[in-house]
Amino acid sequence: MNIIRVQTGDFDISAECDALVHGRPDIGAIVTFTGCVRGDESLIALTLEHYPGMTEREIAKHIAEAEAHWPILGATIIHRIGRLVPGERIVLVAVGSAHREAAFRAVEFLMDYLKTQAPFWKREQRGSEANWVEARESDANAALRWRQS
Amino acid sequence: MNIIRVQTGDFDISAECDALVHGRPDIGAIVTFTGCVRGDESLIALTLEHYPGMTEREIAKHIAEAEAHWPILGATIIHRIGRLVPGERIVLVAVGSAHREAAFRAVEFLMDYLKTQAPFWKREQRGSEANWVEARESDANAALRWRQS
Amino acid sequence: MTILYFAWVRQKVGTGEEHITLPLQVTTVADLVEFLRLRGGGFAEAFGDPARLRAALNQEHASFDAIVGDNDEIAFFPPVTGG
Amino acid sequence: MTILYFAWVRQKVGTGEEHITLPLQVTTVADLVEFLRLRGGGFAEAFGDPARLRAALNQEHASFDAIVGDNDEIAFFPPVTGG
């Protein structure tokens, strides 16, 4: 079973992994990716907004694509919105599979697509300034590689 | 900081991730791999033994190798020994880095090496029979790919 | 049609959502971009450089030559930066 | 020297650890394997097919042509299956 959530509150990685494998004794491998707000000298907070409705559709579509490519047995994607300070968790992608290869590939694929396709936008607050984060070319390139294989 | 533990008891993924990022605001990505005992019709339990001393050395050596290859900021490896029933967690590899690529590569590398180099042995109990698990060629091939790049 | 604006597009145009009846000359996303740009002010700023914009039609990513109609929901936003 | 046995090697030879003084003719891991095999019984079984065995010398993986000495710790075991 797949879980997709967009929420302001935090998540618990262990609890999400437990839910993922619950009643699935065929899962032998769980890979998780957790993204956190990196701190630096001047970053005060990130504020994330998204496109309700489209976000969930996009994520569901990419989970379906991952399921078509690799024998995965469950996926959980949680993305936080609102104001987040350095150190806070932003996103969780967790995938279960029988063997590790499928889970590794699917989590990387889903992260690359979250970064480049899911309608979220980050604004950084530094001092009294707030600026929208620019999309990174490296993320676009990371997503492109899945089209080549 | 790196953590290496061989233990009979379970571990908590969230607690280990929290420990990994504690005081490290430069960590923006955490990737974890958790291995579980897969259940099937006949498997009653796995029993794991290891070579105390060599295990920790081997793991530390491979974490150092991962640190030399990728800009990772912390690694935790926990491997359980003793008797484990289907559904139980066996192994955790968690790596933190600034950006996701390094953590993904390091966790995969460490898992491939744990599978083929760390001195652990599994015995399967099925009905009244107990048999040592054979090493899988696919694991040996997975480890070899890191030598080519 | 419903038009949604996100991130700096929303900030520049000053609203997150509006409902309009499409003028006859607007048949594609590109036509709509031009129509919105000609409103001037924040709209001219937001839609002045279409290369910086992305669009979604009925909650799917869409190219600027996609056909739009009065029953559609369209959204304009910068390249996404989640994850 | 200290000799350790793990997994089915330990089960076949009936012990996990022993301490011996190396006979003069044993200079490599391969020589030691042959020496242990010639003990017969469970040792002959465990060491009859060296291709199925792996060795570690002082807690590092070692090849069968590595040189062994009385102060070394050597371990014999099947290919590992952890993780």
XYZ file of C-alpha atoms in Angstrom:
464
model
C 0.000 0.000 0.000
C 1.182 3.494 -0.774
C 0.898 6.556 1.430
C 1.108 10.146 0.202
C 0.809 12.999 2.674
C 1.404 16.752 2.512
C 1.412 18.158 6.021
C 2.714 20.980 8.201
C 3.733 18.686 11.086
C 6.819 16.508 11.478
C 6.948 12.774 10.713
C 8.551 9.796 12.451
C 10.766 7.674 10.186
C 10.482 4.517 12.322
C 6.699 4.740 12.524
C 6.465 5.195 8.751
C 8.770 2.217 8.127
C 6.729 0.096 10.535
C 3.519 1.055 8.720
C 5.159 0.264 5.373
C 6.115 -3.301 6.321
C 3.026 -4.027 8.432
C 1.499 -7.287 7.205
C 4.110 -7.549 4.426
C 6.491 -10.370 5.393
C 7.740 -10.367 1.778
C 9.535 -7.039 2.357
C 13.223 -7.680 3.043
C 14.602 -4.222 2.298
C 13.475 -0.710 3.235
C 15.276 2.331 1.881
C 14.442 5.796 3.169
C 15.485 9.257 2.125
C 14.979 12.116 4.569
C 15.638 15.687 3.513
C 16.401 18.306 6.176
C 16.751 22.091 6.133
C 20.512 22.706 6.034
C 21.696 25.495 8.252
C 24.278 28.125 7.314
C 25.346 31.475 8.788
C 22.376 33.448 7.546
C 19.430 31.106 6.908
C 16.616 31.758 9.362
C 13.868 29.597 7.876
C 12.371 28.073 4.733
C 8.711 28.475 3.871
C 7.214 25.905 1.528
C 4.036 26.218 -0.464
C 2.471 23.742 -2.883
C -0.372 23.215 -5.344
C -2.944 21.149 -3.416
C -4.428 18.435 -5.562
C -1.767 18.504 -8.254
C 0.913 17.593 -5.714
C -0.806 14.386 -4.692
C -1.575 13.508 -8.340
C 2.031 14.057 -9.420
C 3.395 11.977 -6.560
C 0.901 9.158 -7.160
C 1.817 9.168 -10.860
C 5.516 8.829 -10.080
C 4.939 6.076 -7.541
C 2.971 4.224 -10.255
C 5.881 4.762 -12.639
C 8.325 3.390 -10.052
C 6.051 0.370 -9.579
C 6.109 -0.243 -13.324
C 9.933 -0.153 -13.407
C 10.970 -2.038 -10.279
C 9.370 -4.777 -8.132
C 8.597 -2.554 -5.150
C 6.110 -3.586 -2.478
C 5.098 -0.273 -0.929
C 6.011 3.412 -0.956
C 5.462 6.270 1.471
C 6.038 9.898 0.566
C 5.512 12.672 3.094
C 6.296 16.282 2.257
C 6.008 19.095 4.744
C 4.799 22.608 3.917
C 4.830 25.852 5.894
C 7.709 27.357 7.858
C 10.704 25.131 8.655
C 13.868 26.109 10.504
C 17.370 24.635 9.976
C 17.589 21.023 11.144
C 13.912 20.303 10.564
C 12.872 17.435 8.316
C 11.230 18.433 5.015
C 10.572 15.231 3.106
C 10.498 11.468 3.550
C 10.557 8.883 0.775
C 10.435 5.276 1.991
C 10.191 2.209 -0.251
C 10.004 -1.472 0.626
C 10.972 -4.359 -1.662
C 12.026 -7.993 -1.461
C 15.662 -7.246 -2.367
C 17.583 -4.019 -1.921
C 18.210 -3.049 -5.547
C 14.566 -2.191 -6.331
C 14.115 -0.065 -3.200
C 17.345 1.871 -3.806
C 16.461 2.630 -7.422
C 12.862 3.600 -6.628
C 13.786 5.991 -3.790
C 16.378 7.762 -5.944
C 13.941 7.975 -8.840
C 11.166 9.345 -6.621
C 13.487 11.938 -5.057
C 14.720 13.124 -8.456
C 11.120 13.517 -9.581
C 9.968 15.200 -6.384
C 12.734 17.760 -6.894
C 11.827 18.492 -10.506
C 8.107 17.710 -11.003
C 6.152 17.939 -7.750
C 4.654 21.438 -7.381
C 6.398 22.712 -4.244
C 8.185 26.044 -3.922
C 10.651 27.105 -1.239
C 11.255 30.610 -0.009
C 14.338 31.341 2.095
C 14.324 33.880 4.871
C 17.778 35.430 5.416
C 17.898 38.405 7.753
C 14.962 40.605 6.775
C 14.946 39.304 3.181
C 12.825 36.495 1.804
C 13.759 35.061 -1.598
C 12.327 32.259 -3.690
C 14.801 29.418 -4.142
C 15.927 28.926 -7.766
C 15.584 25.460 -9.305
C 18.955 23.690 -9.566
C 20.198 22.423 -12.899
C 21.791 19.426 -11.143
C 18.312 18.303 -10.064
C 17.018 18.559 -13.623
C 19.978 16.506 -14.844
C 19.452 13.918 -12.105
C 15.853 13.459 -13.229
C 16.821 13.210 -16.906
C 19.013 10.135 -16.398
C 15.932 7.949 -15.762
C 14.765 8.712 -19.306
C 17.917 7.228 -20.779
C 17.655 3.753 -19.292
C 30.869 10.836 13.802
C 30.480 7.209 12.902
C 28.742 4.512 14.914
C 29.312 0.768 14.503
C 27.384 -1.666 16.671
C 26.887 -5.438 16.641
C 24.069 -6.329 19.009
C 21.356 -8.897 19.718
C 18.655 -6.275 20.404
C 16.569 -4.262 17.960
C 17.325 -0.701 16.866
C 15.175 2.365 16.270
C 15.663 3.990 12.853
C 14.415 7.430 13.941
C 16.619 7.499 17.033
C 19.667 6.540 14.949
C 18.893 9.228 12.349
C 18.458 11.799 15.109
C 21.821 10.816 16.610
C 23.438 11.006 13.169
C 22.331 14.602 12.515
C 22.691 15.834 16.100
C 24.817 18.991 16.058
C 25.340 18.668 12.285
C 23.287 21.448 10.629
C 25.314 20.819 7.440
C 23.509 17.496 6.875
C 20.695 17.976 4.358
C 20.179 14.349 3.325
C 19.910 11.107 5.263
C 19.603 7.783 3.471
C 18.903 4.597 5.399
C 18.814 0.959 4.441
C 17.055 -1.474 6.750
C 17.219 -5.208 6.107
C 14.490 -7.454 7.520
C 14.030 -11.214 7.780
C 11.707 -12.075 4.886
C 9.048 -14.613 5.728
C 7.966 -17.503 3.526
C 5.895 -20.680 4.059
C 8.607 -22.605 5.871
C 11.095 -20.176 7.434
C 10.934 -20.281 11.225
C 13.967 -18.182 12.106
C 17.436 -17.023 11.119
C 20.387 -17.312 13.462
C 23.332 -15.009 12.823
C 26.858 -15.396 14.096
C 29.882 -13.202 13.461
C 33.624 -12.855 14.079
C 33.922 -10.366 16.958
C 36.736 -7.916 16.400
C 37.086 -8.535 12.685
C 33.495 -7.429 12.055
C 34.025 -3.994 13.562
C 37.389 -3.602 11.786
C 35.923 -4.515 8.411
C 32.992 -2.155 8.832
C 35.220 0.716 9.990
C 37.496 0.103 7.003
C 34.602 0.317 4.568
C 33.170 3.436 6.191
C 36.635 5.014 5.778
C 36.605 3.942 2.136
C 33.159 5.504 1.643
C 34.436 8.721 3.278
C 37.340 8.767 0.821
C 34.992 8.415 -2.177
C 32.047 10.653 -1.308
C 31.568 13.782 0.844
C 29.600 12.064 3.604
C 29.170 13.634 7.036
C 28.382 10.639 9.241
C 27.591 6.927 9.047
C 25.864 4.493 11.369
C 25.944 0.741 10.883
C 24.121 -1.583 13.247
C 24.023 -5.338 12.641
C 22.082 -7.740 14.788
C 23.222 -11.245 15.693
C 21.466 -14.197 17.345
C 18.039 -15.569 16.550
C 15.673 -13.439 14.433
C 12.181 -14.371 13.256
C 10.484 -13.213 10.023
C 9.698 -9.491 10.047
C 12.521 -8.624 12.454
C 15.106 -6.024 11.463
C 18.623 -7.380 10.822
C 20.744 -4.468 9.713
C 20.716 -0.675 9.503
C 22.993 1.467 7.378
C 22.385 5.216 7.705
C 24.473 7.937 6.074
C 24.170 11.713 6.236
C 25.528 14.169 3.662
C 24.953 17.728 2.458
C 23.319 16.620 -0.823
C 21.552 13.366 -1.567
C 23.888 11.831 -4.157
C 26.727 11.123 -1.695
C 24.457 9.507 0.893
C 22.756 7.292 -1.710
C 26.067 6.087 -3.143
C 27.638 5.477 0.283
C 24.692 3.473 1.658
C 24.611 1.241 -1.428
C 28.378 0.761 -1.288
C 28.308 -0.081 2.414
C 25.461 -2.561 1.943
C 27.225 -4.307 -0.929
C 30.344 -4.620 1.209
C 28.471 -5.739 4.313
C 26.946 -8.514 2.202
C 30.260 -9.711 0.787
C 33.019 -8.767 3.257
C 31.729 -8.399 6.805
C 32.138 -11.704 8.667
C 28.529 -12.624 9.436
C 26.920 -15.974 8.720
C 23.224 -16.814 8.616
C 21.625 -20.144 9.391
C 18.003 -20.779 8.422
C 15.682 -22.883 10.504
C 12.959 -24.544 8.383
C 10.872 -27.168 10.162
C 13.338 -29.298 12.102
C 16.200 -28.519 9.710
C 18.809 -25.804 10.124
C 20.947 -24.922 7.098
C 23.659 -22.354 6.509
C 22.654 -19.783 3.937
C 24.767 -19.876 0.754
C 26.442 -16.674 -0.429
C 24.634 -15.170 -3.442
C 26.507 -14.485 -6.635
C 24.358 -11.370 -7.183
C 25.811 -9.878 -3.995
C 29.364 -10.565 -5.159
C 28.579 -8.895 -8.498
C 26.984 -5.916 -6.747
C 30.174 -5.400 -4.716
C 32.402 -5.731 -7.783
C 30.852 -2.754 -9.577
C 32.468 -0.333 -7.095
C 35.895 -1.510 -8.286
C 35.161 -0.476 -11.860
C 34.415 3.188 -11.216
C -11.688 29.245 -16.510
C -9.869 29.037 -13.204
C -6.364 30.525 -13.118
C -4.057 29.772 -10.187
C -0.764 31.520 -9.404
C 1.989 30.148 -7.149
C 5.229 31.341 -5.538
C 6.636 34.591 -7.019
C 4.028 34.576 -9.793
C 1.337 34.839 -7.096
C 3.281 37.568 -5.313
C 3.745 39.648 -8.476
C 0.125 39.396 -9.675
C -1.198 39.941 -6.150
C -3.669 37.054 -6.085
C -3.565 33.274 -5.892
C -6.685 32.546 -7.909
C -9.091 34.144 -10.341
C -11.914 33.071 -12.615
C -12.269 34.526 -16.093
C -14.124 33.912 -19.314
C -11.516 33.380 -22.031
C -11.377 36.048 -24.753
C -11.963 34.632 -28.226
C -8.355 35.125 -29.376
C -6.979 32.912 -26.549
C -6.730 29.263 -27.606
C -3.348 28.132 -26.191
C -1.419 28.546 -22.949
C 0.938 30.906 -24.824
C -2.030 33.067 -25.886
C -3.183 33.232 -22.274
C 0.307 34.238 -21.107
C 0.300 37.087 -23.637
C -3.230 38.110 -22.638
C -2.223 38.239 -18.953
C 1.019 40.101 -19.690
C -0.929 42.829 -21.495
C -2.821 43.600 -18.292
C 0.355 45.466 -17.274
C 1.607 46.151 -13.730
C 2.407 43.001 -11.731
C 1.048 40.869 -14.571
C 3.515 42.392 -17.009
C 6.297 41.636 -14.538
C 5.170 38.071 -13.877
C 4.492 37.178 -17.517
C 7.171 39.300 -19.196
C 9.634 36.409 -19.523
C 7.694 33.209 -20.294
C 10.939 31.161 -20.232
C 10.933 31.571 -16.461
C 7.386 30.203 -16.147
C 5.857 26.752 -16.018
C 2.191 25.869 -16.484
C -0.105 23.066 -15.414
C -3.428 22.363 -17.125
C -5.986 20.521 -15.007
C -3.219 19.656 -12.565
C -0.861 18.136 -15.135
C 2.338 19.795 -16.365
C 1.522 21.389 -19.732
C 3.490 22.955 -22.569
C 2.749 26.459 -23.804
C 1.162 25.182 -27.005
C -1.503 23.198 -25.121
C -5.107 24.177 -25.939
C -7.089 25.868 -23.148
C -10.858 26.115 -22.651
C -13.294 27.742 -20.269
C -13.770 24.562 -18.231
C -10.058 24.134 -17.566
C -8.034 24.893 -14.454
C -4.680 26.410 -15.365
C -1.821 27.236 -13.005
C 1.277 29.377 -13.547
C 4.390 29.017 -11.401
C 8.201 29.053 -11.445
C 10.206 25.801 -11.833
C 9.508 23.695 -8.747
C 11.926 23.535 -5.807
C 10.524 20.929 -3.420
C 12.103 17.811 -1.998
C 48.965 -19.768 16.697
C 45.262 -19.186 17.300
C 42.857 -20.844 14.863
C 39.193 -19.805 14.778
C 36.372 -21.601 12.988
C 33.027 -20.108 12.065
C 29.643 -21.272 10.732
C 29.671 -24.764 9.171
C 33.450 -25.003 9.464
C 33.062 -24.713 13.248
C 30.261 -27.283 13.242
C 32.232 -29.807 11.206
C 35.466 -29.536 13.208
C 33.560 -29.498 16.497
C 35.254 -26.449 18.041
C 35.331 -22.699 17.566
C 38.907 -22.083 18.617
C 42.195 -23.870 19.184
C 45.797 -22.963 19.822
C 48.602 -24.879 18.128
C 52.302 -24.627 17.448
C 52.785 -24.664 13.688
C 54.598 -27.684 12.266
C 57.746 -26.743 10.348
C 56.315 -27.613 6.931
C 53.421 -25.095 7.335
C 54.363 -21.673 5.970
C 51.221 -20.562 4.082
C 47.463 -20.600 4.666
C 47.241 -23.333 2.008
C 49.772 -25.452 3.922
C 47.703 -25.036 7.081
C 44.525 -26.066 5.249
C 46.286 -29.249 4.057
C 47.667 -29.909 7.556
C 44.186 -29.571 9.101
C 42.546 -31.704 6.386
C 44.975 -34.536 7.135
C 43.662 -34.746 10.684
C 40.719 -36.649 9.139
C 37.154 -36.880 10.447
C 35.344 -33.534 10.652
C 38.551 -31.733 9.647
C 38.761 -33.744 6.426
C 35.157 -32.789 5.712
C 35.617 -29.102 6.519
C 38.902 -28.698 4.644
C 38.349 -31.235 1.828
C 37.268 -28.551 -0.667
C 39.318 -25.367 -0.079
C 37.371 -23.546 -2.824
C 34.426 -23.416 -0.431
C 36.539 -21.799 2.321
C 37.652 -18.279 3.112
C 40.398 -17.241 5.535
C 41.220 -14.170 7.600
C 44.680 -13.504 9.005
C 44.808 -11.220 12.027
C 41.238 -10.177 11.281
C 41.846 -9.204 7.665
C 40.650 -11.208 4.663
C 43.660 -13.247 3.421
C 44.473 -15.307 0.352
C 45.635 -18.900 0.632
C 49.217 -18.011 -0.304
C 49.572 -15.613 2.655
C 52.408 -16.504 5.072
C 51.387 -17.672 8.558
C 53.377 -17.596 11.808
C 52.949 -18.726 15.399
C 51.908 -15.264 16.592
C 49.086 -14.953 14.086
C 45.358 -15.361 14.540
C 43.824 -17.192 11.607
C 40.142 -17.844 10.966
C 38.429 -20.213 8.526
C 34.850 -19.739 7.428
C 32.486 -20.031 4.458
C 31.755 -17.007 2.220
C 29.983 -14.461 4.387
C 26.195 -14.040 4.322
C 25.428 -11.046 6.526
C 23.573 -7.825 5.775
